[in-house]
mmCIF file of C-alpha atoms and ligand atoms in Angstrom:
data_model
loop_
_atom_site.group_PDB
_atom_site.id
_atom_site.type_symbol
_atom_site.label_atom_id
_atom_site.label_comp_id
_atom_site.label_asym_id
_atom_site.label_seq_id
_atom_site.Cartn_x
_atom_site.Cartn_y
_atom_site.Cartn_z
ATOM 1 C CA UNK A 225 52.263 1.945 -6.477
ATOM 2 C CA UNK A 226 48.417 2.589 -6.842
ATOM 3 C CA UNK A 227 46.967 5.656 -7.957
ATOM 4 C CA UNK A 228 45.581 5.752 -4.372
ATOM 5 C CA UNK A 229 48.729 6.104 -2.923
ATOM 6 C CA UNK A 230 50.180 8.682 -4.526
ATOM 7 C CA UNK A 231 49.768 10.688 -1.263
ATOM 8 C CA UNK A 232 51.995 13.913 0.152
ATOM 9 C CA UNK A 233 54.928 13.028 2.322
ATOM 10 C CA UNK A 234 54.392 15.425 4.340
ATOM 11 C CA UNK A 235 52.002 16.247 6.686
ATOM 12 C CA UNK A 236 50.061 19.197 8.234
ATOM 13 C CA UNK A 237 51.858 19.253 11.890
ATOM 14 C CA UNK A 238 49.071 17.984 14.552
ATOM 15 C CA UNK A 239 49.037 17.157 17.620
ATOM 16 C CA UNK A 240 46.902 14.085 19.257
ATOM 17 C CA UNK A 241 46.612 12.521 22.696
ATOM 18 C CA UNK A 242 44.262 10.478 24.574
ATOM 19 C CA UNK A 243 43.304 9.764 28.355
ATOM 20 C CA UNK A 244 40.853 6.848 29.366
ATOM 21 C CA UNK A 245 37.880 8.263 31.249
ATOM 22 C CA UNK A 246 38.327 4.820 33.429
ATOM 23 C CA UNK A 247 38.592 6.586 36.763
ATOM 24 C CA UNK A 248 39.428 9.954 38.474
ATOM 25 C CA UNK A 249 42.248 11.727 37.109
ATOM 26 C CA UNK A 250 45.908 12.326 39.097
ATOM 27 C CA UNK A 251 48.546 14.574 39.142
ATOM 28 C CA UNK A 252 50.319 11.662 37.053
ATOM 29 C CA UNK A 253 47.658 12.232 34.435
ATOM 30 C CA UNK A 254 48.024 16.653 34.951
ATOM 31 C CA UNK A 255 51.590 16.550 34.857
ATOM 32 C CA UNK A 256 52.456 13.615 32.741
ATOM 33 C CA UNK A 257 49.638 14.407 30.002
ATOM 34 C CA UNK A 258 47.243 17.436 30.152
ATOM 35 C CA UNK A 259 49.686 20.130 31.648
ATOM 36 C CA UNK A 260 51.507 19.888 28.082
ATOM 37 C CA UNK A 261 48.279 19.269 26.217
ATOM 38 C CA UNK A 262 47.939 23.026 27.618
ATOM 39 C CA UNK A 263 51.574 24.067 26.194
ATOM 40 C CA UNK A 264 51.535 22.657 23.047
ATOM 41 C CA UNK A 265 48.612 24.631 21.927
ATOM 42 C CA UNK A 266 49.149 28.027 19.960
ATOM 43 C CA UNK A 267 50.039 28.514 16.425
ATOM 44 C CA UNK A 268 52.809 25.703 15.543
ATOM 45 C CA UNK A 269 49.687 22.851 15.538
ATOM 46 C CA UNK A 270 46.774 21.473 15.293
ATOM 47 C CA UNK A 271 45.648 20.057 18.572
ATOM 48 C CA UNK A 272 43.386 17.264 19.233
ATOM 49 C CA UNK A 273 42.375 15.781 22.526
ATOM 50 C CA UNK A 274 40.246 12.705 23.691
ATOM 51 C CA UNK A 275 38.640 10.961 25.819
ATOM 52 C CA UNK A 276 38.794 7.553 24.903
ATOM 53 C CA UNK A 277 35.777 5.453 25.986
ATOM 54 C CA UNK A 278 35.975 2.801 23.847
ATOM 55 C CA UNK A 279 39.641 2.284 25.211
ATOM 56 C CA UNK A 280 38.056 2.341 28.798
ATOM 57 C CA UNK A 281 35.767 -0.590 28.071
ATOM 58 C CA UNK A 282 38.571 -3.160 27.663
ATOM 59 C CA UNK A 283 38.392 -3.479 31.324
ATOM 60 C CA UNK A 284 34.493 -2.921 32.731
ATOM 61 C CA UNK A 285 33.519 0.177 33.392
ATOM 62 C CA UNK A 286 30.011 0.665 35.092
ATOM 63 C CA UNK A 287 28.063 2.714 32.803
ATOM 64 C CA UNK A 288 26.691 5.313 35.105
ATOM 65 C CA UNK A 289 30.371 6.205 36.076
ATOM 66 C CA UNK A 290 31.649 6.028 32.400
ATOM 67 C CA UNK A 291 29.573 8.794 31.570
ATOM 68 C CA UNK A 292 30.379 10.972 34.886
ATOM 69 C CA UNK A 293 34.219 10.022 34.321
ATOM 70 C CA UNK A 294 33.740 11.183 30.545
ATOM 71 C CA UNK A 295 32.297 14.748 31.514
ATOM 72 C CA UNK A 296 34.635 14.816 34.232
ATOM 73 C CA UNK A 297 37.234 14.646 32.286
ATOM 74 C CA UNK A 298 36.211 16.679 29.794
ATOM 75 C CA UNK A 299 36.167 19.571 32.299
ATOM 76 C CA UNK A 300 39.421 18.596 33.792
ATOM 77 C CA UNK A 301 40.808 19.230 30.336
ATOM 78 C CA UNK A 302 39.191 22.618 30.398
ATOM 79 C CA UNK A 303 40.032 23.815 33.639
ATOM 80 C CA UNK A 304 43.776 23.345 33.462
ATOM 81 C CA UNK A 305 43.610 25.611 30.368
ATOM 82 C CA UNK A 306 42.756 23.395 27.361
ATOM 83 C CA UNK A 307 40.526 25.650 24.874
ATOM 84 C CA UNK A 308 38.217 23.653 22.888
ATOM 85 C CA UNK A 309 37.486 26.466 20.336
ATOM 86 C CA UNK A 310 40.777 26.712 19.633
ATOM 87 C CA UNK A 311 41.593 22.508 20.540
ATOM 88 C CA UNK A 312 39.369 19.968 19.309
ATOM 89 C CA UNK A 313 38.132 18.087 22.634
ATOM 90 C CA UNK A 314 35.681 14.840 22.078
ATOM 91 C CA UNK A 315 34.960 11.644 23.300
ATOM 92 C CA UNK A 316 36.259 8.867 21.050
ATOM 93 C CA UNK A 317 32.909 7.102 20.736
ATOM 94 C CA UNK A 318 31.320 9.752 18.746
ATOM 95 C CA UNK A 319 33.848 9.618 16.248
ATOM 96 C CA UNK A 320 33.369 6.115 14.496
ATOM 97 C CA UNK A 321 35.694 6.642 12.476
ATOM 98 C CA UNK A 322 38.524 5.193 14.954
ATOM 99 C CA UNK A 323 36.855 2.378 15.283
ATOM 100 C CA UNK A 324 36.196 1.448 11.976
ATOM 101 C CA UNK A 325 40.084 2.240 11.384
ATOM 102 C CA UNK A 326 41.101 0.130 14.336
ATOM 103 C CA UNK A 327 39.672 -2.593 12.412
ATOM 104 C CA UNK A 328 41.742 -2.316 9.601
ATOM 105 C CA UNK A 329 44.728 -2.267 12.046
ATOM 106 C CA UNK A 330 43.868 -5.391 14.110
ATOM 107 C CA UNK A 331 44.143 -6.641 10.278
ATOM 108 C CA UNK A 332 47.870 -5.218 10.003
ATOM 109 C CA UNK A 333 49.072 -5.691 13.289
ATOM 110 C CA UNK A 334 50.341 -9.207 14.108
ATOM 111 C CA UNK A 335 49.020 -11.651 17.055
ATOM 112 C CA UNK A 336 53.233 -11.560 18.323
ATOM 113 C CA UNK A 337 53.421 -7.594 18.242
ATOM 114 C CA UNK A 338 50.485 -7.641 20.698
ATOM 115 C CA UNK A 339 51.695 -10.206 22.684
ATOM 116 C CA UNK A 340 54.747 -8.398 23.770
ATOM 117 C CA UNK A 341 52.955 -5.114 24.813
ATOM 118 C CA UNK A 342 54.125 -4.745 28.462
ATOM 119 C CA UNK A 343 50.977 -2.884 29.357
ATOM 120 C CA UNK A 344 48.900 -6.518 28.144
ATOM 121 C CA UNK A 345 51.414 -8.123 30.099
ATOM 122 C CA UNK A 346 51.081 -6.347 33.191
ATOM 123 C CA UNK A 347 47.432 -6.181 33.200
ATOM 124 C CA UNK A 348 47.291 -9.919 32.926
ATOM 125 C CA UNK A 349 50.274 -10.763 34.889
ATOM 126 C CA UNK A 350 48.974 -13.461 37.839
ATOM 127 C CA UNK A 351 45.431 -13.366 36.534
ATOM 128 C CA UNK A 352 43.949 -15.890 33.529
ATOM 129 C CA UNK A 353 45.268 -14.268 31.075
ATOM 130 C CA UNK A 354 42.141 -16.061 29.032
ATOM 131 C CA UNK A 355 39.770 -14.518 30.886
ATOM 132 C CA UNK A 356 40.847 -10.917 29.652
ATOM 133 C CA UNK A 357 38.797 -8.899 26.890
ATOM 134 C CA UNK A 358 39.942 -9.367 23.529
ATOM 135 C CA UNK A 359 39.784 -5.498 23.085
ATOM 136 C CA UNK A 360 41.959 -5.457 26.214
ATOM 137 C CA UNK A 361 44.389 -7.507 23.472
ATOM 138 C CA UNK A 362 43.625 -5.354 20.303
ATOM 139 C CA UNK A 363 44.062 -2.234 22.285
ATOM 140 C CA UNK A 364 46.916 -0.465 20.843
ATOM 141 C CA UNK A 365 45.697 -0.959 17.603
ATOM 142 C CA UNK A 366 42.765 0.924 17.963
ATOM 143 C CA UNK A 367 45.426 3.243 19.733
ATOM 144 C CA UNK A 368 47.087 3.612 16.307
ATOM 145 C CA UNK A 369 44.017 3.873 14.415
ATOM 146 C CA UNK A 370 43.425 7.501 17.139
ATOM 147 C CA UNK A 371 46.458 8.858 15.794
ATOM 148 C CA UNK A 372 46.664 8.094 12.327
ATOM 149 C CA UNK A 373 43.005 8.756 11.784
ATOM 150 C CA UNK A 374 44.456 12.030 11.616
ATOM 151 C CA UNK A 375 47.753 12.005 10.257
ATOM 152 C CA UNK A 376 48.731 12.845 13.502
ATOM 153 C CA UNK A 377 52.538 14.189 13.207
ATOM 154 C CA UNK A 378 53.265 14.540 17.459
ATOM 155 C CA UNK A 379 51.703 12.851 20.564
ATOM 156 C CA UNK A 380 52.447 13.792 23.816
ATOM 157 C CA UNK A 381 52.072 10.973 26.192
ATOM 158 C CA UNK A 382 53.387 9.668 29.421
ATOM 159 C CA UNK A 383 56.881 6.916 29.832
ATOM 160 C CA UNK A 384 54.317 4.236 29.986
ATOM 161 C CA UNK A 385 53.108 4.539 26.502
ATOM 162 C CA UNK A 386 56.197 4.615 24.467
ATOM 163 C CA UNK A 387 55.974 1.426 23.506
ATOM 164 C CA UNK A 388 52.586 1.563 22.534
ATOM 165 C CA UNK A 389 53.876 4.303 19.830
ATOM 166 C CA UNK A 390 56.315 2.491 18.712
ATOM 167 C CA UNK A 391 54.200 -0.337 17.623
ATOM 168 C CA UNK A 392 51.743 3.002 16.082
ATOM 169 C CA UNK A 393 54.758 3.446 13.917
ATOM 170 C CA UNK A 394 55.287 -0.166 13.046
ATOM 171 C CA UNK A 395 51.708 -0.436 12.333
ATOM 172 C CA UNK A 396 51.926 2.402 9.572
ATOM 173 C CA UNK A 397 54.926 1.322 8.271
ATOM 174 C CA UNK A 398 53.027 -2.146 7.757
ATOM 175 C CA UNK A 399 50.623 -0.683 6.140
ATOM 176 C CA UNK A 400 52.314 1.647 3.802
ATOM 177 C CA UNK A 401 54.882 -1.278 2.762
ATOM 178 C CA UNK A 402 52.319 -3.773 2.272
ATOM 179 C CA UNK A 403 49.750 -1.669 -0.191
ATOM 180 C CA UNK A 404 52.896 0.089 -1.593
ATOM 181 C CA UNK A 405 52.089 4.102 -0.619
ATOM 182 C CA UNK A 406 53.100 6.814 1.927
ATOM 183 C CA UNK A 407 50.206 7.487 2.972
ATOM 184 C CA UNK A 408 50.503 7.510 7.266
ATOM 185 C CA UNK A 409 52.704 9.215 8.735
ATOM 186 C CA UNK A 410 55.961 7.479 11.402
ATOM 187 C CA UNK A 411 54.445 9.533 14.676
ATOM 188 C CA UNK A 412 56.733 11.233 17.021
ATOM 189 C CA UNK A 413 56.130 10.790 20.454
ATOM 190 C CA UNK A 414 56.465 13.603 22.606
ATOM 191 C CA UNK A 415 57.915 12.337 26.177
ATOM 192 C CA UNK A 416 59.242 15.545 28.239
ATOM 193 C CA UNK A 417 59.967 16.898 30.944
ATOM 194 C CA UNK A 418 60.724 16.932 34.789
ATOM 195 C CA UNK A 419 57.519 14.963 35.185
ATOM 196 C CA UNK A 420 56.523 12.027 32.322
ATOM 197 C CA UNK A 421 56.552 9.111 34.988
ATOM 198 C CA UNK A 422 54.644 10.320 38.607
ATOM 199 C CA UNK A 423 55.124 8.069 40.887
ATOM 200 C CA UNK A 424 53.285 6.611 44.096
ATOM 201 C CA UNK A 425 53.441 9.229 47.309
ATOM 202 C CA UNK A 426 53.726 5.479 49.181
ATOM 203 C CA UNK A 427 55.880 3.823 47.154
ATOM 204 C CA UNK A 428 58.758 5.672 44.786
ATOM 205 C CA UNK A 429 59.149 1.878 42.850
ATOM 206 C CA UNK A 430 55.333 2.234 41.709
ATOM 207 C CA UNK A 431 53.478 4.802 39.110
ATOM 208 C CA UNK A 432 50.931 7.063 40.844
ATOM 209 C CA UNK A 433 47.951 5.169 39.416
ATOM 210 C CA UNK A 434 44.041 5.780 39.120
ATOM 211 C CA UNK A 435 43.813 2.145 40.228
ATOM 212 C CA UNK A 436 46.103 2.471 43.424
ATOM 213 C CA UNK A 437 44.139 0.777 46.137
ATOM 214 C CA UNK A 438 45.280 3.324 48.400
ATOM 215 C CA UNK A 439 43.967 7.368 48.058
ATOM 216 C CA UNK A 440 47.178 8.559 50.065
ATOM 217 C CA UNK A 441 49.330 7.168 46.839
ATOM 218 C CA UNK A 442 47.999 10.377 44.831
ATOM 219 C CA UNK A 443 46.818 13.807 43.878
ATOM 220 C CA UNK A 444 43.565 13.529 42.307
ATOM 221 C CA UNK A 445 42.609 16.468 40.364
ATOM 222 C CA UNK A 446 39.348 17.365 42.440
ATOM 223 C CA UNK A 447 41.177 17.045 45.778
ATOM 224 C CA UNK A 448 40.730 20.023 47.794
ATOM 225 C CA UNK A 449 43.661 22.464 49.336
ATOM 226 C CA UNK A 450 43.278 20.284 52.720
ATOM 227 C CA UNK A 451 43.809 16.938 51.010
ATOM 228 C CA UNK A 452 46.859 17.937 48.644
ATOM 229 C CA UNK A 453 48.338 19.353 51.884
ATOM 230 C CA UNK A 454 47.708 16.441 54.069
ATOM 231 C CA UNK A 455 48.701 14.110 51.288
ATOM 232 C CA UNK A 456 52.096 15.972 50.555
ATOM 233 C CA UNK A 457 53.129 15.997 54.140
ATOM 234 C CA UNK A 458 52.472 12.302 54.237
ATOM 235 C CA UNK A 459 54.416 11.361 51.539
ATOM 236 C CA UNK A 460 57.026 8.484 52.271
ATOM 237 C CA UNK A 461 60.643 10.423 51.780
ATOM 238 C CA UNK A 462 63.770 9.584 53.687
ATOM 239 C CA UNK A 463 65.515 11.432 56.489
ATOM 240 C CA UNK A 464 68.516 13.260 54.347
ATOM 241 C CA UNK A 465 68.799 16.538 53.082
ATOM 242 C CA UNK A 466 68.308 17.168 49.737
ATOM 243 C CA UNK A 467 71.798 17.105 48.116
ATOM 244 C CA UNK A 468 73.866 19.020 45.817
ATOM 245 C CA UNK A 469 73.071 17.734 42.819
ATOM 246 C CA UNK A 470 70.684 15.306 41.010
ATOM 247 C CA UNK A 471 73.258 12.283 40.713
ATOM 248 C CA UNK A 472 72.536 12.628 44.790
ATOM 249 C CA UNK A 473 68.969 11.126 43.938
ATOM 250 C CA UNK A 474 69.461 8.179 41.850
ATOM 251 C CA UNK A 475 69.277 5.920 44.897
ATOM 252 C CA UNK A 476 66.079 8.072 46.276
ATOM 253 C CA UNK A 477 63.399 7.585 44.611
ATOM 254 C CA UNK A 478 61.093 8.976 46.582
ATOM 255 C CA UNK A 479 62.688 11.980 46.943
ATOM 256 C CA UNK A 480 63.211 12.579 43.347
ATOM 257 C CA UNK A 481 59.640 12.043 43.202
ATOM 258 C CA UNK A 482 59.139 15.003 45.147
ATOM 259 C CA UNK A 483 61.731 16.974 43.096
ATOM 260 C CA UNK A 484 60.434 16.111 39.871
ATOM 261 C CA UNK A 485 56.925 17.207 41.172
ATOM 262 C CA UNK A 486 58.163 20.620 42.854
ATOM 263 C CA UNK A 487 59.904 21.177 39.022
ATOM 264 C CA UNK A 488 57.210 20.153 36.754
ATOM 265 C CA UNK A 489 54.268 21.904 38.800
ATOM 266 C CA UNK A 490 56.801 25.128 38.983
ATOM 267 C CA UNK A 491 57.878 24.822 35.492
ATOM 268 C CA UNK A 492 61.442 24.340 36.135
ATOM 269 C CA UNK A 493 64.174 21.668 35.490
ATOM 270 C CA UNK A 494 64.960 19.466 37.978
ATOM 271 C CA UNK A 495 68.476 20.652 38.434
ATOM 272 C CA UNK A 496 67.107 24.410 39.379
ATOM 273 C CA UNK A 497 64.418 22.922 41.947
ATOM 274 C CA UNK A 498 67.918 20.841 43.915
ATOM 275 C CA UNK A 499 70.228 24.411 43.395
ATOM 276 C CA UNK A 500 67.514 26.195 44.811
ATOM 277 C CA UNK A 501 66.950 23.726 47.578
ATOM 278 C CA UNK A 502 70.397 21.996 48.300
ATOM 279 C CA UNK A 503 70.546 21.362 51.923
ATOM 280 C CA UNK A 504 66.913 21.280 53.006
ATOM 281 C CA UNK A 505 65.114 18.965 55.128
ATOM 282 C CA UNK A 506 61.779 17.683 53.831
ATOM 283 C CA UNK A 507 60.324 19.721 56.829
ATOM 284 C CA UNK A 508 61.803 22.423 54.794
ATOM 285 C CA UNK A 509 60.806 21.356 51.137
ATOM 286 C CA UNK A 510 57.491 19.943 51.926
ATOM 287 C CA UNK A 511 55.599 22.995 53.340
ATOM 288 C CA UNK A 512 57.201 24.831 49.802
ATOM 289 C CA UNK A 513 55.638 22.124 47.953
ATOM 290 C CA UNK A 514 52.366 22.195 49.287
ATOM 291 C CA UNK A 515 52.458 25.807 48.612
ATOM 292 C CA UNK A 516 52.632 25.496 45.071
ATOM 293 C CA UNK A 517 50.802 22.288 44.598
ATOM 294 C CA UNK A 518 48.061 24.301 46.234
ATOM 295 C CA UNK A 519 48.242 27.440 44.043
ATOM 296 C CA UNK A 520 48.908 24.880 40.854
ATOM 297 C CA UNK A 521 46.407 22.541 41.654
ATOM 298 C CA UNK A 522 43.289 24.317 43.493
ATOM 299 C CA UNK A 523 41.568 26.719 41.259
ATOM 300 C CA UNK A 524 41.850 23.349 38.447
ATOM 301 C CA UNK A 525 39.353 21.580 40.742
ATOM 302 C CA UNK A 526 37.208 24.733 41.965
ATOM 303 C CA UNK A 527 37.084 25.328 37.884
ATOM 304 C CA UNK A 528 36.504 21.328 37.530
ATOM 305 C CA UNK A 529 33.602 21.673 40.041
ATOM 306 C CA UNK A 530 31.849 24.506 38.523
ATOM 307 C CA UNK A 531 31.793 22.878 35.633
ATOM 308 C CA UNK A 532 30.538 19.919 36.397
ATOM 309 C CA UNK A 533 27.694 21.886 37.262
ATOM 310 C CA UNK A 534 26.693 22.099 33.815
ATOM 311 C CA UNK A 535 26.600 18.466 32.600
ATOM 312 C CA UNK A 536 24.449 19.855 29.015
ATOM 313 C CA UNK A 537 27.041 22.451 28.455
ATOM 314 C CA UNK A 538 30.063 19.572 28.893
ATOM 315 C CA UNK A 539 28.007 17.476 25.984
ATOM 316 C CA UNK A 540 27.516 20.295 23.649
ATOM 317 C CA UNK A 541 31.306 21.324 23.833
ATOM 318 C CA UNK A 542 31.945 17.081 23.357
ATOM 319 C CA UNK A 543 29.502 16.947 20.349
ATOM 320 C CA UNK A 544 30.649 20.472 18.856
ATOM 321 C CA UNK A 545 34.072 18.604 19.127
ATOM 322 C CA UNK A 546 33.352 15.246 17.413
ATOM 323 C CA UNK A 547 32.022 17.431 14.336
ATOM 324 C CA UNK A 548 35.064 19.218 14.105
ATOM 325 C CA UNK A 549 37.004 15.959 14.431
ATOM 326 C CA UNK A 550 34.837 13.803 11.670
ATOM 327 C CA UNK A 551 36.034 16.930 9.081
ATOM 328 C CA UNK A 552 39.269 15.392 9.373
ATOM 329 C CA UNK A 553 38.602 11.654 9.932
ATOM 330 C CA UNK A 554 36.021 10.787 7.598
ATOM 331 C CA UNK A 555 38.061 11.638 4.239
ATOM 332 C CA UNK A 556 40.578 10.094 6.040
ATOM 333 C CA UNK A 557 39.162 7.193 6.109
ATOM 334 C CA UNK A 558 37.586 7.039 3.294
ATOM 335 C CA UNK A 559 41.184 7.582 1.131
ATOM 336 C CA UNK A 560 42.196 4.206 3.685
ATOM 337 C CA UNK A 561 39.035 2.035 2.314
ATOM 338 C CA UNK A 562 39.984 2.925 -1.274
ATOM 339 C CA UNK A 563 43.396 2.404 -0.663
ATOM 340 C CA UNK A 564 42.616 -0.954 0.912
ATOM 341 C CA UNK A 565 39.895 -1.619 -2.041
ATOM 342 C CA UNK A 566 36.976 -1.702 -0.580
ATOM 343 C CA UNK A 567 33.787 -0.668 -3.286
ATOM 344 C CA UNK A 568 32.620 2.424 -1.892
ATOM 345 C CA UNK A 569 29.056 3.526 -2.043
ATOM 346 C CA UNK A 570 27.927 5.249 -5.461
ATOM 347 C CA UNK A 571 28.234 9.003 -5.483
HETATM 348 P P1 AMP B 223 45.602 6.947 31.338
HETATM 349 O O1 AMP B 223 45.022 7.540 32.556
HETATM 350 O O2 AMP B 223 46.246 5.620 31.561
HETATM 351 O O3 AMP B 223 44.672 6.967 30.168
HETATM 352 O O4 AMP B 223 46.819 7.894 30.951
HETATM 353 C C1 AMP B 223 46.625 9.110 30.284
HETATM 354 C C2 AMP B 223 47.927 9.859 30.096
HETATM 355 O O5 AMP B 223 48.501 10.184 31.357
HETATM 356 C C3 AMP B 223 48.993 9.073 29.322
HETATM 357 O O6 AMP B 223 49.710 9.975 28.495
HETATM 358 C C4 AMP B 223 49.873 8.546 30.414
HETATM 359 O O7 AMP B 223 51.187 8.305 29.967
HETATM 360 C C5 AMP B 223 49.824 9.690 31.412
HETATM 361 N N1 AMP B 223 50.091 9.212 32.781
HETATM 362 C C6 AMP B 223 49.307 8.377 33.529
HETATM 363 N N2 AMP B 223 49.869 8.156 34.734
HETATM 364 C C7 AMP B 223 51.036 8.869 34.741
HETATM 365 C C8 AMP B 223 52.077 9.053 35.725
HETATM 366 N N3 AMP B 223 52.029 8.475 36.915
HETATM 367 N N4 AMP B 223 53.116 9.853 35.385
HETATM 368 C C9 AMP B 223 53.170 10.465 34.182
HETATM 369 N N5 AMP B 223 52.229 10.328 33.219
HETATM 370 C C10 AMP B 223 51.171 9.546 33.498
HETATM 371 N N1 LIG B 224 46.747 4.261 25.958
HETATM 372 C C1 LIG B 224 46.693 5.603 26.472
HETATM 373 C C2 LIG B 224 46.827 5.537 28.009
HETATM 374 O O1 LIG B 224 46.370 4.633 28.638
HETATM 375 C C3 LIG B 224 45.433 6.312 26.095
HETATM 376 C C4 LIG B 224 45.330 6.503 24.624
HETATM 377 C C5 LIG B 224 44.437 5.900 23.775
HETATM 378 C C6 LIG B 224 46.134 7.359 23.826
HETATM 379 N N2 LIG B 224 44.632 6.342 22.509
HETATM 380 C C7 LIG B 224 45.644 7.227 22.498
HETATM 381 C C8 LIG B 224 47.204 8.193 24.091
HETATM 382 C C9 LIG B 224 46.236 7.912 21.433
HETATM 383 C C10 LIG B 224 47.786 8.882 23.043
HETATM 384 C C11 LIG B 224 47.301 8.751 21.717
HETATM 385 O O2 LIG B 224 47.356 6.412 28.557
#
């Protein structure tokens, strides 16, 4: 083992997470990501949130709407309660350091790990395949490279990135085997509660999706009380009362959906949501969960809206952000070149 490596085993508990600013963002995104963004800050870790942009570019992004998505999201984070004095909220592209990490990675990871992402798969499934961006392929090792850029212990994602973590943690263990230290952490993802796969208002087989060709298939976070409402009382169910219990549900997937909604915006398992509302109609249930999607969802956008207002306050609290961030990455970093061997400059 080199000197380099002699590293602590143990590392400082932080949180890290990441949502593409590729589009507008959905109740799949609130519930599924952000909304427990929110809850895991406080004193048990550090948290650090971003918005990665150079993640968005795999698939083309048109610049003028990368940059609104970017502050957009930024204020979506802030409006359902993310605090970036006390989080550290950036934009990935200010950072280089994840970049010049990811590097490293696409160096560790192998051609066959990639090839079996099921994200990569789906993306290119019926289209030429040869035609996609090779950062569309590298992808999750530049995810990697956001985590362990700072020893990231937890990262709370959606169902759909699981595997992506997993290969995070192959990639470090990679790493650490082949240059012989402990020097990144195995990640834990964080994938809970009622909520961690949304799916389509149209379509209980399919995610709810930024990219859903249709606008009825979602909540997005800046639709108004009217819209949520409408949208709600839309949504594809079936005509049976709710049932008893949630074993009632398994062949309902749209009206699990609903459940797992009604629990997750009302902070509640799943199994109190059905004893409270065993025996209801959706004309029932519906109206109570437009209600509180409504008071849940509503003063998120109003906030959102304000502070969109403010475009040159949204890129001070971004930059203020990255600086905080490099603290951490750059030594970082720097520890990875040496380990790696790279001649540094002279001091
Ligand atoms: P993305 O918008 O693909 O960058 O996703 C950002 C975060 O939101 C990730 O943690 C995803 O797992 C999560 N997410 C996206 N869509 C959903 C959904 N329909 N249900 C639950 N989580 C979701
Ligand atoms: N791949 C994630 C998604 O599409 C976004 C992401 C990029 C991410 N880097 C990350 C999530 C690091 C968690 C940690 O949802």
């Amino acid at each position: 083992m080199s000197e380099a490596g002699a590293t602590p085993t143990s590392f400082t508990p932080r949180v890290f997470s990441g949502i593409q600013p590729s589009g507008g963002l959905t109740l799949g995104n609130y519930l599924g990501a952000i909304k427990r963004f929110v809850d895991m800050q406080g004193p048990e870790f550090e948290t650090i949130y971003c918005m990665v942009d150079l993640h968005a570019i795999t698939v083309w992004q048109d610049p003028e709407a990368l940059t609104r998505n970017t502050r957009e999201l930024c204020a979506g984070f802030i409006a359902a309660g993310i605090d970036p004095t006390q989080s550290i909220l950036f934009n990935q592209s200010q950072v280089p350091e994840h970049a010049q990490l990811g590097w490293l990675f696409s160096c560790v990871a192998r051609m066959g790990w990639m090839g079996r992402m099921t994200q990569w798969k789906d993306k290119t499934a019926g289209k030429n395949a040869e035609a996609a961006s090779l950062g569309l392929f590298a992808y999750p090792a530049l995810m990697a490279a956001d985590i362990l850029v700072y020893h990231a212990t937890h990262v709370p994602v959606g169902e759909d990135q699981k595997q992506h973590l997993e290969l995070t943690r192959d990639i470090a263990a990679k790493f650490n085997h082949d240059y012989g230290v402990d020097f990144f952490p195995l990640t834990e993802p964080v994938i809970e509660g009622a909520a961690t796969r949304v799916m389509s208002l149209r379509d209980g087989s399919k995610k709810m999706s930024k990219s859903d060709p249709s606008d009825m298939s979602r909540i997005n976070m800046t639709d108004d009380a009217d819209a949520i409402a409408k949208k709600i009382r839309k949504a594809k169910t079936d005509p049976e009362p709710l049932p008893e219990t949630l074993d009632g549900l398994k062949e309902r997937p749209e009206a699990r959906n609903l459940v797992n909604i009604y629990a997750a915006l009302a902070d509640q398992s799943a199994e109190q949501v059905i004893s409270d509302h065993a025996g209801q109609q959706f004309g029932q249930f519906k109206p109570a969960l437009v209600d509180l999607a409504v008071d849940r969802l509503a003063p998120i956008s109003t906030e959102m809206a304000r502070l969109m207002n403010d475009p040159a306050e949204i890129d001070r609290i971004l930059g203020a952000g990255a600086a905080r961030a490099r603290e951490i990455t750059a030594p970082i970093l720097r520890k990875t070149y040496d380990i790696v061997g790279m001649v540094p400059p002279p001091a």
